[in-house]
Coordinates of C-alpha atoms in Angstrom, one line a residue:
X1 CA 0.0 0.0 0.0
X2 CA 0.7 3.4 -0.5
X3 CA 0.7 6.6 1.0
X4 CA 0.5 10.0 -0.3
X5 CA 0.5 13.4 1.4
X6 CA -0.2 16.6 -0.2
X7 CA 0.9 20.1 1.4
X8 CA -1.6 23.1 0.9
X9 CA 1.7 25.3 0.5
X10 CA 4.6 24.3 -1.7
X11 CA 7.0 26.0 0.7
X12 CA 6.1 23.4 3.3
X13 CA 7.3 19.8 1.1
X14 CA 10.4 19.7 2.5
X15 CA 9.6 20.6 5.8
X16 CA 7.2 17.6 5.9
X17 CA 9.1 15.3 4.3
X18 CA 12.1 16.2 6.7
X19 CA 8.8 15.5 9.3
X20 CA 8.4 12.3 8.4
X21 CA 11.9 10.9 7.5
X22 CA 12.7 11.5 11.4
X23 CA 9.8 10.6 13.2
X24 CA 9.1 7.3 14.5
X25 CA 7.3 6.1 11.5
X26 CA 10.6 7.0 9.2
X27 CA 11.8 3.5 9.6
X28 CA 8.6 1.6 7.9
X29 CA 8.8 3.8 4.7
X30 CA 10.3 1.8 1.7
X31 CA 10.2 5.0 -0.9
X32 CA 10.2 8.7 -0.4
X33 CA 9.4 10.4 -3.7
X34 CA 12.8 12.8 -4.2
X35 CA 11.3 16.0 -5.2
X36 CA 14.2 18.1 -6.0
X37 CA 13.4 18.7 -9.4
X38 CA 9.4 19.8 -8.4
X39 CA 10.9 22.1 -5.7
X40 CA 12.8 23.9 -8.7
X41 CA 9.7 24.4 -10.2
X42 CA 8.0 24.9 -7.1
X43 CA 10.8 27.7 -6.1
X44 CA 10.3 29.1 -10.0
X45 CA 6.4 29.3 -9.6
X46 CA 6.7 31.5 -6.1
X47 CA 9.1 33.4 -7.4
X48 CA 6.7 34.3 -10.5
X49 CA 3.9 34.9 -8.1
X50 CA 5.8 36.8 -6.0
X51 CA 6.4 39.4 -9.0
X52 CA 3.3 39.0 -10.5
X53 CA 1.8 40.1 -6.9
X54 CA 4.1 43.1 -7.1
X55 CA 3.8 44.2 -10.3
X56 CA -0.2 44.2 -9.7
X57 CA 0.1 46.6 -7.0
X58 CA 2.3 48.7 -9.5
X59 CA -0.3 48.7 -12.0
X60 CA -3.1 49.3 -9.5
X61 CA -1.1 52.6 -8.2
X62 CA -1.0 53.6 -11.6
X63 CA -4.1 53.6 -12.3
X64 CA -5.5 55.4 -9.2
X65 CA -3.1 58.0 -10.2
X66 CA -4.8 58.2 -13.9
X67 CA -8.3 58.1 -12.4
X68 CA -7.6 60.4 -10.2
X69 CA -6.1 62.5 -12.8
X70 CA -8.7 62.0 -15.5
X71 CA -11.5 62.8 -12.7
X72 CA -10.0 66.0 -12.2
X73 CA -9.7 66.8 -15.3
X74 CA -13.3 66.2 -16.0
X75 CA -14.4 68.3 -13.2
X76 CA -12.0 71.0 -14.2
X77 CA -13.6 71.1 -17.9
X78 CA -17.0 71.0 -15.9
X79 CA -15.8 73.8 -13.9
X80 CA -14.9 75.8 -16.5
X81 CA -18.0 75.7 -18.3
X82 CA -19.4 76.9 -15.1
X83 CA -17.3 79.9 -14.5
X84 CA -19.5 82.5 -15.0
X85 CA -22.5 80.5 -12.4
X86 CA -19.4 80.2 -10.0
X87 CA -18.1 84.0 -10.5
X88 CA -21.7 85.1 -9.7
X89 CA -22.1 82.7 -6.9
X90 CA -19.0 83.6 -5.2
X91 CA -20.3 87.7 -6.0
X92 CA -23.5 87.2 -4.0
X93 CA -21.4 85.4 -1.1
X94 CA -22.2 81.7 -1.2
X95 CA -20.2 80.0 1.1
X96 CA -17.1 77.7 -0.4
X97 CA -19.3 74.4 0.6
X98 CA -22.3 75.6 -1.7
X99 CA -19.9 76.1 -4.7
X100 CA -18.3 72.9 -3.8
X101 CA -21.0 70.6 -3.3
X102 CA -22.2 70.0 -7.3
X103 CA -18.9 69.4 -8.3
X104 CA -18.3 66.6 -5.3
X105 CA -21.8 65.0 -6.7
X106 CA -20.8 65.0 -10.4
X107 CA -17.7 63.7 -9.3
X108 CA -19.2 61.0 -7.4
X109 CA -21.6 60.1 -10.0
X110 CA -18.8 60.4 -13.1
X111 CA -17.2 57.6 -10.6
X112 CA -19.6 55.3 -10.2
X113 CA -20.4 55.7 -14.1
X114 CA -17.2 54.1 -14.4
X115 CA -17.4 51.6 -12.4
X116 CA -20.2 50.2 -13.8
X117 CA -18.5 50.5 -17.3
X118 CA -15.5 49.0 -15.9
X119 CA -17.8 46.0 -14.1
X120 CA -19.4 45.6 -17.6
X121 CA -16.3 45.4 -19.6
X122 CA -15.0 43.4 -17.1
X123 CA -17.9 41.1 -17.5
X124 CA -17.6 40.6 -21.1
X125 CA -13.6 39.8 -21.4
X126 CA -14.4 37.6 -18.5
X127 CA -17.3 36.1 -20.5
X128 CA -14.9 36.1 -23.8
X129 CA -12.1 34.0 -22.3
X130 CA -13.6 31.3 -20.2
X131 CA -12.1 32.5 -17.2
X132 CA -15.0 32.6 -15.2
X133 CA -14.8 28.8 -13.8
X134 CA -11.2 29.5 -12.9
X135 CA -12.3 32.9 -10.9
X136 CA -11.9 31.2 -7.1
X137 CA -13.6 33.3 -4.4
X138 CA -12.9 32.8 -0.9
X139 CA -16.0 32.2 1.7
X140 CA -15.2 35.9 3.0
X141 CA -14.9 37.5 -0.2
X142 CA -18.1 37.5 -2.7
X143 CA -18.1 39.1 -5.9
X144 CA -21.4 41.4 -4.6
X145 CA -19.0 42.0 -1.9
X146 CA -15.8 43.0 -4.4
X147 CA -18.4 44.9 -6.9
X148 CA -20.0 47.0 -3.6
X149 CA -15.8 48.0 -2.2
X150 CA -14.9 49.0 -5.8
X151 CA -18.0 51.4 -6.1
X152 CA -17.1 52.8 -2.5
X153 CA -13.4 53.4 -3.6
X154 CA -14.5 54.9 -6.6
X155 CA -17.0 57.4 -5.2
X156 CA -14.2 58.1 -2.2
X157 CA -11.2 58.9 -6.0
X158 CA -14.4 60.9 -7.2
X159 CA -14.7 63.0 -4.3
X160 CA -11.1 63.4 -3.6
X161 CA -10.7 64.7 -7.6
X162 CA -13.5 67.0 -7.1
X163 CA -12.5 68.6 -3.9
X164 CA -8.9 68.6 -4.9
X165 CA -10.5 70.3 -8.9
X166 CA -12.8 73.0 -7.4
X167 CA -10.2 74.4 -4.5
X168 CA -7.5 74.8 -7.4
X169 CA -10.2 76.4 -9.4
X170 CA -11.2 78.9 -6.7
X171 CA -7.4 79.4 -5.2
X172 CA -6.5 80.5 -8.9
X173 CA -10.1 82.8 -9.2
X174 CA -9.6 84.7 -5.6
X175 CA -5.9 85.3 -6.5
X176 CA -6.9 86.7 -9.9
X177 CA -9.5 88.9 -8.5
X178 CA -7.7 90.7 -5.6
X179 CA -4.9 91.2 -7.9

């Protein structure tokens, strides 16, 4: 008869083989399976994750940095168009928070615009490529669950490029005004 053992972690072979060879029962095994070659690949394979897991966070700073950008860009053409409702608003002494709030909305809203673009995209490459039965979600982390954080941390980069859009906007009208 046989026996076969399977570690969870590819890290932890040799550490259970090593387990077994000096225990008690190291004496009744005929064969252990040398897998010197398999912890090559094995060593190969972390190593790949471990820069694939790295150069995803990379890519993922990158893009908050161009959605930021691009959502203040938006809310600066916005803002522009507006210039004139915001010069007279700012005349008749609206408060900063009143001139503020549309642009946080439409920044919010161009956000979660996106998102859903992005989710429906997202949904057809997945739908395109058959990777959907490899897609392996955890107990803890549902896809409703992924979809709902993405809209929150898109609506938080919407707000951020608004508020971040309007007080440039209103530094550079005040300084050209009392000049």
């Amino acid at each position: 008869s046989s026996l076969r053992i399977v570690t969870e972690n590819p890290t932890e072979h040799q550490t259970v083989l090593d387990f077994i060879q000096s225990s008690s029962y190291g004496e009744f095994l005929l064969d252990t399976e040398s897998t010197n070659e398999n912890q090559e690949i094995t060593a190969r394979l972390l190593g790949l994750t471990d820069f694939t897991q790295k150069l995803i966070v990379g890519v993922l700073l990158a893009f908050l940095i161009g959605t930021l950008m691009m959502s203040m860009n938006a809310v600066h053409l916005s803002i522009f168009n507006r210039r004139t409702e915001i010069q007279i608003m700012q005349l008749v002494g609206a408060k900063p928070s009143m001139i503020y709030s549309p642009f946080l909305v439409e920044g919010a809203l161009y956000s979660v615009l996106a998102t859903l673009f992005s989710g429906v995209l997202l949904g057809i490459f997945l739908k395109s490529t058959n990777l959907l039965p490899y897609l392996n979600f955890e107990d803890r982390t549902s896809p409703a669950t992924l979809a709902l954080l993405e809209v929150l941390c898109s609506i938080a980069m919407g707000l951020l490029a608004s508020s971040i859009a309007v007080k440039i906007y209103l530094r550079r009208s005040l300084a050209l005004d009392h000049s």
